[in-house]
Every structure is written in structure tokens, then in C-alpha cells.
Tab-separated table of C-alpha atoms in Angstrom:
chain	number	residue	atom	x	y	z
A	289	MET	CA	77.069	263.240	63.664
A	290	THR	CA	74.016	262.930	65.902
A	291	ASP	CA	70.664	264.371	64.871
A	292	LEU	CA	69.661	266.755	67.697
A	293	THR	CA	66.183	267.571	66.378
A	294	ILE	CA	64.362	265.846	69.255
A	295	ALA	CA	66.730	267.242	71.899
A	296	ASN	CA	66.186	270.765	70.552
A	297	THR	CA	62.416	270.210	70.444
A	298	ILE	CA	62.382	269.136	74.106
A	299	LYS	CA	64.408	272.221	75.019
A	300	PHE	CA	61.953	274.414	73.091
A	301	GLN	CA	58.943	272.756	74.779
A	302	LEU	CA	60.411	273.440	78.225
A	303	GLY	CA	61.089	277.058	77.322
A	304	VAL	CA	64.033	279.354	77.888
A	305	LYS	CA	62.482	281.072	80.914
A	306	ALA	CA	61.744	277.804	82.706
A	307	LEU	CA	65.235	276.484	82.010
A	308	TYR	CA	66.692	279.725	83.353
A	309	MET	CA	64.547	279.460	86.502
A	310	MET	CA	65.824	275.905	87.069
A	311	GLY	CA	69.416	276.998	86.627
A	312	ALA	CA	69.722	274.464	83.806
A	313	LYS	CA	73.144	273.969	82.244
A	314	TYR	CA	75.408	271.342	80.675
A	315	PHE	CA	72.862	270.235	78.067
A	316	THR	CA	73.521	266.903	76.369
A	317	GLY	CA	71.342	265.596	73.577
A	318	ASP	CA	71.136	262.575	71.348
A	319	TYR	CA	68.703	261.305	68.748
A	320	ASP	CA	65.833	260.753	71.227
A	321	SER	CA	66.603	262.574	74.504
A	322	LEU	CA	67.836	265.649	76.340
A	323	SER	CA	69.790	265.610	79.606
A	324	PHE	CA	70.827	268.573	81.725
A	325	LYS	CA	71.961	269.636	85.177
A	326	ILE	CA	69.803	271.908	87.334
A	327	CYS	CA	71.042	274.125	90.142
A	328	ALA	CA	67.774	275.311	91.710
A	329	SER	CA	66.869	272.059	93.488
A	330	LYS	CA	68.444	270.446	96.528
A	331	LYS	CA	66.618	267.176	95.833
A	332	VAL	CA	67.525	266.654	92.141
A	333	SER	CA	70.711	267.555	90.294
A	334	ASN	CA	70.152	266.117	86.806
A	335	ILE	CA	67.184	265.372	84.551
A	336	LYS	CA	66.904	263.196	81.451
A	337	ILE	CA	63.854	263.496	79.211
A	338	LYS	CA	63.515	260.764	76.577
A	339	LEU	CA	60.977	260.600	73.736
A	340	GLU	CA	59.260	257.219	73.482
A	341	GLY	CA	57.716	255.606	70.403
A	342	ASP	CA	54.154	256.520	71.429
A	343	ASP	CA	54.964	260.271	71.439
A	344	THR	CA	55.192	260.491	75.216
A	345	TYR	CA	58.247	261.161	77.361
A	346	THR	CA	60.021	259.236	80.080
A	347	MET	CA	61.568	261.520	82.688
A	348	THR	CA	64.410	260.346	84.915
A	349	PHE	CA	65.470	262.462	87.884
A	350	TYR	CA	68.948	261.958	89.389
A	351	LYS	CA	70.925	263.177	92.365
A	352	ILE	CA	74.628	263.072	91.546
A	353	SER	CA	77.137	263.879	94.261
A	354	LYS	CA	80.843	263.048	94.280
A	355	LEU	CA	80.944	259.392	93.179
A	356	LYS	CA	77.310	258.505	93.889
A	357	VAL	CA	74.471	258.473	91.368
A	358	LYS	CA	71.009	258.016	92.847
A	359	ILE	CA	67.847	257.754	90.761
A	360	ILE	CA	65.222	259.852	92.546
A	361	ASP	CA	62.278	259.007	90.291
A	362	ILE	CA	61.344	257.669	86.846
A	363	ILE	CA	58.057	258.811	85.356
A	364	LYS	CA	56.750	257.290	82.122
A	365	ASP	CA	53.976	258.286	79.698
A	366	VAL	CA	54.364	262.044	80.205
A	367	TYR	CA	52.849	264.383	77.613
A	368	PHE	CA	54.801	267.527	76.717
A	369	ASP	CA	52.337	269.836	78.458
A	370	ASN	CA	53.052	268.129	81.807
A	371	LEU	CA	56.860	268.332	81.676
A	372	LEU	CA	57.195	271.544	83.706
A	373	ASN	CA	54.524	270.538	86.198
A	374	LEU	CA	56.327	267.295	86.997
A	375	ILE	CA	59.691	269.037	87.244
A	376	SER	CA	58.138	271.454	89.761
A	377	ILE	CA	56.713	268.620	91.849
A	378	ILE	CA	59.662	266.209	91.817
A	379	CYS	CA	62.388	268.862	92.156
A	380	GLU	CA	60.381	270.898	94.669
A	381	ILE	CA	60.934	274.154	92.773
A	382	ASP	CA	58.538	276.647	91.223
A	383	VAL	CA	58.986	276.894	87.449
A	384	LYS	CA	55.507	278.037	86.470
A	385	ILE	CA	55.517	280.546	83.636
């Protein structure tokens, strides 16, 4: 069984309202990351947020369509208080609470 403590912490840090505004669904977590699909952006369809050893996050933004997976952007050394700001910028959606 996988320990989902970090995945649940990331979800909590993003906040229920922000996740709702993104149209986030299909959450998948493991011992050091959280991945989910968003419906509110035409540019990005999936996001993976991974906790690194130095207590920062690496965010990977994907566009998945049919049989193609395209990495839109990878941002490293992100502190938790910048997660929503970067999602807003990269996904071109407004998720400010």
C-alpha cells in the first residue's frame, strides 16, 4: 500500500476551491507526488506536482490528446505558496482565491 501523505498535503495546499475552479479530477498520488487532470485550460490537460528532497516542488504540465503526450513546461524549485500562481500563468486560467 502506498503512503499518500504527501499527495494529500499537496492537494490541501492547493485548496478545494482552486481545484474546483481548475476542473481538477482523476487524482493520482504516490509517495512523493500528486497528478491530476484539469478541464479549465485549453493549453494544459494534466499536471504533476512532485516533492523534491529540498522541500520544493517540481511541476510538470502536460497536454494529452488521443495518443500524443506533449510536455508543455517543467518548473523546478517551486515553493508551496507559488503553486497556484504558476498554474494560473502556465495554464492561462484564473485560480486566485
